[in-house]
Amino acid sequence: MIDLHLHTARCGHARGNMEEYIARARQLGLVAIGFADHIPMYWLPPGQCDPELAMPQEQFGDYVREVLDWRDRCSGMSIYLGVEADFQAGYEEVLDGLIKVHPLDYVLGSIHFIDGWGFDNPALRDQYVRHDPDELYERYFILVEQAVASGLFDSMAHVDLLKKFAFRPRRPLTHLYQRLARAMARADVCVELNTAGLRVPAREMYPAVELLRACFQHGVPVTLGSDAHAPEQVGWEFGRALALLREVGYSEIAYFVGRRRCCRRLP
Ligand code: ZN
Ligand code: FE
Ligand code: FE
């Protein structure tokens, strides 16, 4: 199995260094891992970047070098250089510039903000009550579709993150799921099966099974990630993830080398 979504203490809200994540991955017998720490908050002026949400701008080069260093030193397990990057409409060129200067293997796209509100931040959780759930889901999925269409990302991380605190829509999301799966197929972007949802009030993986099925039906490839923010979370519940992938019909998972998609058959 391949875990493409690992953070490190560098992002300011995770625990552990790369060595500890690598050791845990080895213990689990993973064939490959990818670090995908949070990209610097490129859409904000430097003074407004929160060092507890993402690594500071001046650390990005060090992060890249550290991953490449481990990649060169590590035998028996592949290590890929990724990043988790927020999509911010209007800042596509800034992100593109930031991505291009580094020899990244892949970029995970994510949405953590709706109109500046960090809706997945536990400290801002009280703001959900101000919103109509159906409208909020509609707005959120429009942002995800914009991110998908931007062409900036290889796989979309925790694609239904809005459910994190179990703030659920009243209406079924079938039409939004169908629309998104079609958009992902058209843009040739992968969907990530992310087990971190099992650790939060949502108590289910991202994406919802119905959305994962829609992705499969539209031929969207899948990547796998634990979104580990501590070494012991590497490969979190991958047994359940594998069972779900098989049940939905997937027979392989995707990974990336130099932003070129590769695939590996599921065990
Ligand atoms: Zn994080
Ligand atoms: Fe994230
Ligand atoms: Fe993450």
CSV table of C-alpha atoms and ligand atoms in Angstrom, one decimal:
chain,number,residue,atom,x,y,z
A,1,MET,CA,0.0,0.0,0.0
A,2,ILE,CA,1.1,3.6,-0.6
A,3,ASP,CA,0.3,6.4,1.8
A,4,LEU,CA,0.6,9.7,-0.1
A,5,HIS,CA,-0.6,12.0,2.6
A,6,LEU,CA,1.8,12.6,5.4
A,7,HIS,CA,2.4,15.8,7.3
A,8,THR,CA,5.3,16.6,9.7
A,9,ALA,CA,5.9,19.0,12.6
A,10,ARG,CA,7.0,21.6,10.0
A,11,CYS,CA,3.4,22.5,9.4
A,12,GLY,CA,3.0,23.7,13.0
A,13,HIS,CA,0.1,21.5,14.0
A,14,ALA,CA,1.5,18.0,13.5
A,15,ARG,CA,3.9,16.0,15.6
A,16,GLY,CA,7.0,14.1,14.6
A,17,ASN,CA,9.9,14.4,12.0
A,18,MET,CA,10.3,12.6,8.7
A,19,GLU,CA,12.5,10.0,10.2
A,20,GLU,CA,9.7,8.9,12.6
A,21,TYR,CA,7.1,8.8,9.8
A,22,ILE,CA,9.5,6.7,7.7
A,23,ALA,CA,10.2,4.3,10.5
A,24,ARG,CA,6.5,3.8,11.1
A,25,ALA,CA,5.9,3.2,7.4
A,26,ARG,CA,8.7,0.6,7.3
A,27,GLN,CA,7.2,-1.1,10.3
A,28,LEU,CA,3.9,-1.4,8.5
A,29,GLY,CA,5.6,-2.7,5.3
A,30,LEU,CA,4.3,0.1,3.1
A,31,VAL,CA,5.9,-0.1,-0.4
A,32,ALA,CA,5.9,3.7,-0.7
A,33,ILE,CA,5.0,6.9,1.1
A,34,GLY,CA,4.7,10.5,0.1
A,35,PHE,CA,5.1,13.6,2.2
A,36,ALA,CA,2.5,16.2,1.4
A,37,ASP,CA,2.9,18.9,4.0
A,38,HIS,CA,0.9,22.1,3.9
A,39,ILE,CA,2.2,24.5,1.3
A,40,PRO,CA,3.0,28.0,2.6
A,41,MET,CA,-0.1,30.3,2.7
A,42,TYR,CA,0.8,31.8,-0.6
A,43,TRP,CA,-2.4,33.8,-1.0
A,44,LEU,CA,-1.8,35.9,2.1
A,45,PRO,CA,0.8,38.6,2.8
A,46,PRO,CA,3.7,37.0,4.8
A,47,GLY,CA,2.7,38.8,8.0
A,48,GLN,CA,-0.7,37.2,8.0
A,49,CYS,CA,0.4,33.6,7.5
A,50,ASP,CA,-0.4,31.5,10.5
A,51,PRO,CA,2.6,29.3,11.4
A,52,GLU,CA,0.3,26.8,13.0
A,53,LEU,CA,-1.6,26.2,9.8
A,54,ALA,CA,1.3,25.7,7.3
A,55,MET,CA,5.1,26.0,7.0
A,56,PRO,CA,6.4,29.5,6.5
A,57,GLN,CA,7.3,30.5,3.0
A,58,GLU,CA,11.1,30.5,3.8
A,59,GLN,CA,10.9,26.9,4.8
A,60,PHE,CA,9.5,25.5,1.6
A,61,GLY,CA,13.0,25.0,0.1
A,62,ASP,CA,14.2,23.2,3.3
A,63,TYR,CA,11.1,20.9,3.2
A,64,VAL,CA,11.8,19.9,-0.4
A,65,ARG,CA,15.5,19.3,0.3
A,66,GLU,CA,14.7,17.2,3.4
A,67,VAL,CA,12.3,14.9,1.5
A,68,LEU,CA,14.7,14.5,-1.4
A,69,ASP,CA,17.5,13.7,1.1
A,70,TRP,CA,15.4,10.9,2.7
A,71,ARG,CA,14.4,9.7,-0.8
A,72,ASP,CA,18.0,9.3,-1.8
A,73,ARG,CA,19.0,7.6,1.5
A,74,CYS,CA,16.1,5.3,1.8
A,75,SER,CA,16.3,1.8,0.4
A,76,GLY,CA,13.5,-0.8,0.1
A,77,MET,CA,10.7,1.8,0.2
A,78,SER,CA,10.0,4.6,-2.2
A,79,ILE,CA,9.6,8.1,-0.9
A,80,TYR,CA,7.8,10.7,-3.0
A,81,LEU,CA,7.8,14.5,-2.8
A,82,GLY,CA,4.4,16.0,-2.6
A,83,VAL,CA,2.6,18.9,-1.1
A,84,GLU,CA,-0.9,19.6,0.0
A,85,ALA,CA,-1.9,22.9,-1.6
A,86,ASP,CA,-5.0,25.0,-0.9
A,87,PHE,CA,-6.9,26.2,-3.9
A,88,GLN,CA,-7.6,29.9,-3.7
A,89,ALA,CA,-9.6,31.3,-6.6
A,90,GLY,CA,-7.7,34.3,-8.2
A,91,TYR,CA,-4.3,33.1,-7.0
A,92,GLU,CA,-3.8,30.2,-9.5
A,93,GLU,CA,-0.7,31.8,-11.0
A,94,VAL,CA,0.9,32.4,-7.7
A,95,LEU,CA,0.4,28.7,-6.8
A,96,ASP,CA,1.6,27.6,-10.2
A,97,GLY,CA,4.8,29.6,-9.8
A,98,LEU,CA,5.4,28.1,-6.4
A,99,ILE,CA,4.9,24.6,-7.5
A,100,LYS,CA,7.0,24.9,-10.7
A,101,VAL,CA,10.2,25.9,-9.0
A,102,HIS,CA,10.4,22.6,-7.1
A,103,PRO,CA,10.8,19.0,-8.4
A,104,LEU,CA,7.5,17.8,-6.9
A,105,ASP,CA,6.2,14.3,-7.6
A,106,TYR,CA,2.6,15.4,-7.0
A,107,VAL,CA,0.3,18.1,-5.7
A,108,LEU,CA,-2.7,17.3,-3.5
A,109,GLY,CA,-5.5,19.9,-3.9
A,110,SER,CA,-7.6,20.9,-1.0
A,111,ILE,CA,-10.2,23.4,0.2
A,112,HIS,CA,-9.9,24.4,3.8
A,113,PHE,CA,-11.5,27.9,3.5
A,114,ILE,CA,-14.9,29.2,2.4
A,115,ASP,CA,-14.7,33.0,2.0
A,116,GLY,CA,-11.7,33.1,4.4
A,117,TRP,CA,-13.4,30.9,7.0
A,118,GLY,CA,-11.2,27.9,7.9
A,119,PHE,CA,-14.2,25.6,8.3
A,120,ASP,CA,-12.1,22.6,9.3
A,121,ASN,CA,-10.3,24.4,12.1
A,122,PRO,CA,-11.7,23.2,15.4
A,123,ALA,CA,-11.3,26.7,16.8
A,124,LEU,CA,-13.8,28.1,14.2
A,125,ARG,CA,-16.3,25.3,14.5
A,126,ASP,CA,-19.0,27.5,16.1
A,127,GLN,CA,-19.5,29.3,12.8
A,128,TYR,CA,-21.3,26.4,11.2
A,129,VAL,CA,-24.6,27.5,12.9
A,130,ARG,CA,-24.6,30.7,10.8
A,131,HIS,CA,-25.0,28.7,7.6
A,132,ASP,CA,-27.7,26.9,5.9
A,133,PRO,CA,-26.2,23.4,5.4
A,134,ASP,CA,-27.6,22.8,1.9
A,135,GLU,CA,-26.3,26.2,0.6
A,136,LEU,CA,-23.0,25.6,2.3
A,137,TYR,CA,-22.5,22.2,0.7
A,138,GLU,CA,-23.4,23.7,-2.7
A,139,ARG,CA,-20.9,26.5,-2.3
A,140,TYR,CA,-18.2,24.1,-1.0
A,141,PHE,CA,-18.6,21.8,-4.0
A,142,ILE,CA,-18.4,24.7,-6.4
A,143,LEU,CA,-15.0,25.5,-5.0
A,144,VAL,CA,-13.9,21.9,-5.3
A,145,GLU,CA,-15.0,21.9,-8.9
A,146,GLN,CA,-13.1,25.1,-9.6
A,147,ALA,CA,-10.0,23.5,-8.0
A,148,VAL,CA,-10.4,20.4,-10.2
A,149,ALA,CA,-10.8,22.5,-13.3
A,150,SER,CA,-7.7,24.6,-12.5
A,151,GLY,CA,-5.4,21.9,-13.7
A,152,LEU,CA,-3.1,22.6,-10.7
A,153,PHE,CA,-3.7,19.3,-8.9
A,154,ASP,CA,-2.9,15.6,-9.3
A,155,SER,CA,-5.4,14.3,-6.7
A,156,MET,CA,-8.1,16.0,-4.7
A,157,ALA,CA,-7.5,15.5,-0.9
A,158,HIS,CA,-10.4,14.9,1.5
A,159,VAL,CA,-12.8,16.0,-1.2
A,160,ASP,CA,-15.8,16.3,1.1
A,161,LEU,CA,-14.0,17.8,4.1
A,162,LEU,CA,-17.1,19.9,4.9
A,163,LYS,CA,-18.6,16.9,6.8
A,164,LYS,CA,-15.6,16.9,9.2
A,165,PHE,CA,-17.7,18.0,12.2
A,166,ALA,CA,-20.7,16.1,11.2
A,167,PHE,CA,-22.5,19.2,9.9
A,168,ARG,CA,-24.8,17.4,7.5
A,169,PRO,CA,-26.9,18.6,4.6
A,170,ARG,CA,-30.6,18.1,4.7
A,171,ARG,CA,-30.9,17.1,1.1
A,172,PRO,CA,-29.1,14.2,-0.6
A,173,LEU,CA,-25.9,15.3,-2.3
A,174,THR,CA,-26.3,12.9,-5.2
A,175,HIS,CA,-26.4,15.7,-7.9
A,176,LEU,CA,-23.3,17.4,-6.4
A,177,TYR,CA,-21.4,14.1,-6.3
A,178,GLN,CA,-22.3,13.3,-9.9
A,179,ARG,CA,-21.3,16.7,-11.1
A,180,LEU,CA,-18.0,16.6,-9.3
A,181,ALA,CA,-17.2,13.0,-10.4
A,182,ARG,CA,-17.8,14.1,-14.0
A,183,ALA,CA,-15.6,17.2,-13.6
A,184,MET,CA,-12.8,15.1,-12.2
A,185,ALA,CA,-13.0,12.6,-15.0
A,186,ARG,CA,-13.0,15.5,-17.5
A,187,ALA,CA,-9.9,17.1,-15.8
A,188,ASP,CA,-8.2,13.8,-15.4
A,189,VAL,CA,-7.7,14.4,-11.7
A,190,CYS,CA,-7.6,11.6,-9.1
A,191,VAL,CA,-9.8,11.4,-6.0
A,192,GLU,CA,-8.1,10.6,-2.7
A,193,LEU,CA,-9.5,8.0,-0.3
A,194,ASN,CA,-8.5,9.6,3.0
A,195,THR,CA,-8.9,7.7,6.3
A,196,ALA,CA,-8.5,10.8,8.5
A,197,GLY,CA,-12.3,11.2,8.5
A,198,LEU,CA,-12.5,8.1,10.7
A,199,ARG,CA,-10.6,10.1,13.4
A,200,VAL,CA,-13.0,13.1,13.5
A,201,PRO,CA,-16.8,13.5,14.3
A,202,ALA,CA,-17.7,12.6,10.7
A,203,ARG,CA,-16.7,9.1,11.6
A,204,GLU,CA,-16.3,8.1,7.9
A,205,MET,CA,-13.6,8.3,5.3
A,206,TYR,CA,-13.4,11.1,2.8
A,207,PRO,CA,-15.1,10.9,0.4
A,208,ALA,CA,-18.5,9.4,1.3
A,209,VAL,CA,-19.0,6.0,-0.3
A,210,GLU,CA,-21.6,7.3,-2.7
A,211,LEU,CA,-19.1,9.9,-4.0
A,212,LEU,CA,-16.3,7.3,-4.3
A,213,ARG,CA,-18.7,5.1,-6.3
A,214,ALA,CA,-19.6,8.0,-8.6
A,215,CYS,CA,-15.8,8.5,-9.1
A,216,PHE,CA,-15.3,4.9,-9.9
A,217,GLN,CA,-18.2,4.9,-12.3
A,218,HIS,CA,-16.8,7.9,-14.2
A,219,GLY,CA,-13.3,6.3,-14.3
A,220,VAL,CA,-11.6,8.6,-11.8
A,221,PRO,CA,-8.4,7.0,-10.5
A,222,VAL,CA,-7.9,6.9,-6.7
A,223,THR,CA,-5.0,7.7,-4.4
A,224,LEU,CA,-4.7,6.7,-0.8
A,225,GLY,CA,-3.8,8.8,2.2
A,226,SER,CA,-3.9,8.7,6.0
A,227,ASP,CA,-3.4,12.5,6.4
A,228,ALA,CA,-1.2,11.5,9.3
A,229,HIS,CA,-0.4,14.4,11.6
A,230,ALA,CA,1.6,12.0,14.0
A,231,PRO,CA,3.9,9.1,13.1
A,232,GLU,CA,1.5,6.5,14.6
A,233,GLN,CA,-1.2,7.7,12.1
A,234,VAL,CA,0.8,6.5,9.1
A,235,GLY,CA,-1.3,4.0,7.1
A,236,TRP,CA,-4.3,4.6,9.5
A,237,GLU,CA,-7.1,2.1,8.9
A,238,PHE,CA,-5.7,1.1,5.5
A,239,GLY,CA,-7.2,-2.4,5.9
A,240,ARG,CA,-10.6,-0.8,5.9
A,241,ALA,CA,-9.7,1.5,3.0
A,242,LEU,CA,-8.5,-1.4,0.9
A,243,ALA,CA,-11.7,-3.4,1.6
A,244,LEU,CA,-13.8,-0.3,0.6
A,245,LEU,CA,-11.8,0.2,-2.6
A,246,ARG,CA,-12.3,-3.4,-3.6
A,247,GLU,CA,-15.9,-3.3,-2.8
A,248,VAL,CA,-16.4,-0.2,-4.9
A,249,GLY,CA,-14.6,-1.9,-7.8
A,250,TYR,CA,-11.1,-0.4,-7.8
A,251,SER,CA,-8.3,-2.8,-8.6
A,252,GLU,CA,-5.4,-0.3,-8.5
A,253,ILE,CA,-4.3,2.9,-6.8
A,254,ALA,CA,-2.4,5.8,-8.4
A,255,TYR,CA,0.8,7.5,-7.3
A,256,PHE,CA,3.0,10.0,-9.1
A,257,VAL,CA,6.6,10.3,-10.2
A,258,GLY,CA,7.6,13.8,-11.4
A,259,ARG,CA,3.9,14.6,-11.8
A,260,ARG,CA,3.3,11.7,-14.1
A,261,ARG,CA,0.7,9.3,-12.9
A,262,CYS,CA,1.6,5.6,-12.3
A,263,CYS,CA,-0.6,2.9,-10.9
A,264,ARG,CA,-0.1,-0.1,-8.7
A,265,ARG,CA,-2.4,-3.1,-8.4
A,266,LEU,CA,-4.1,-3.5,-5.1
A,267,PRO,CA,-2.8,-6.4,-3.0
B,1,ZN,ZN,-2.8,19.6,8.6
B,2,FE,FE,-6.1,19.1,4.5
B,3,FE,FE,-3.5,17.0,5.1
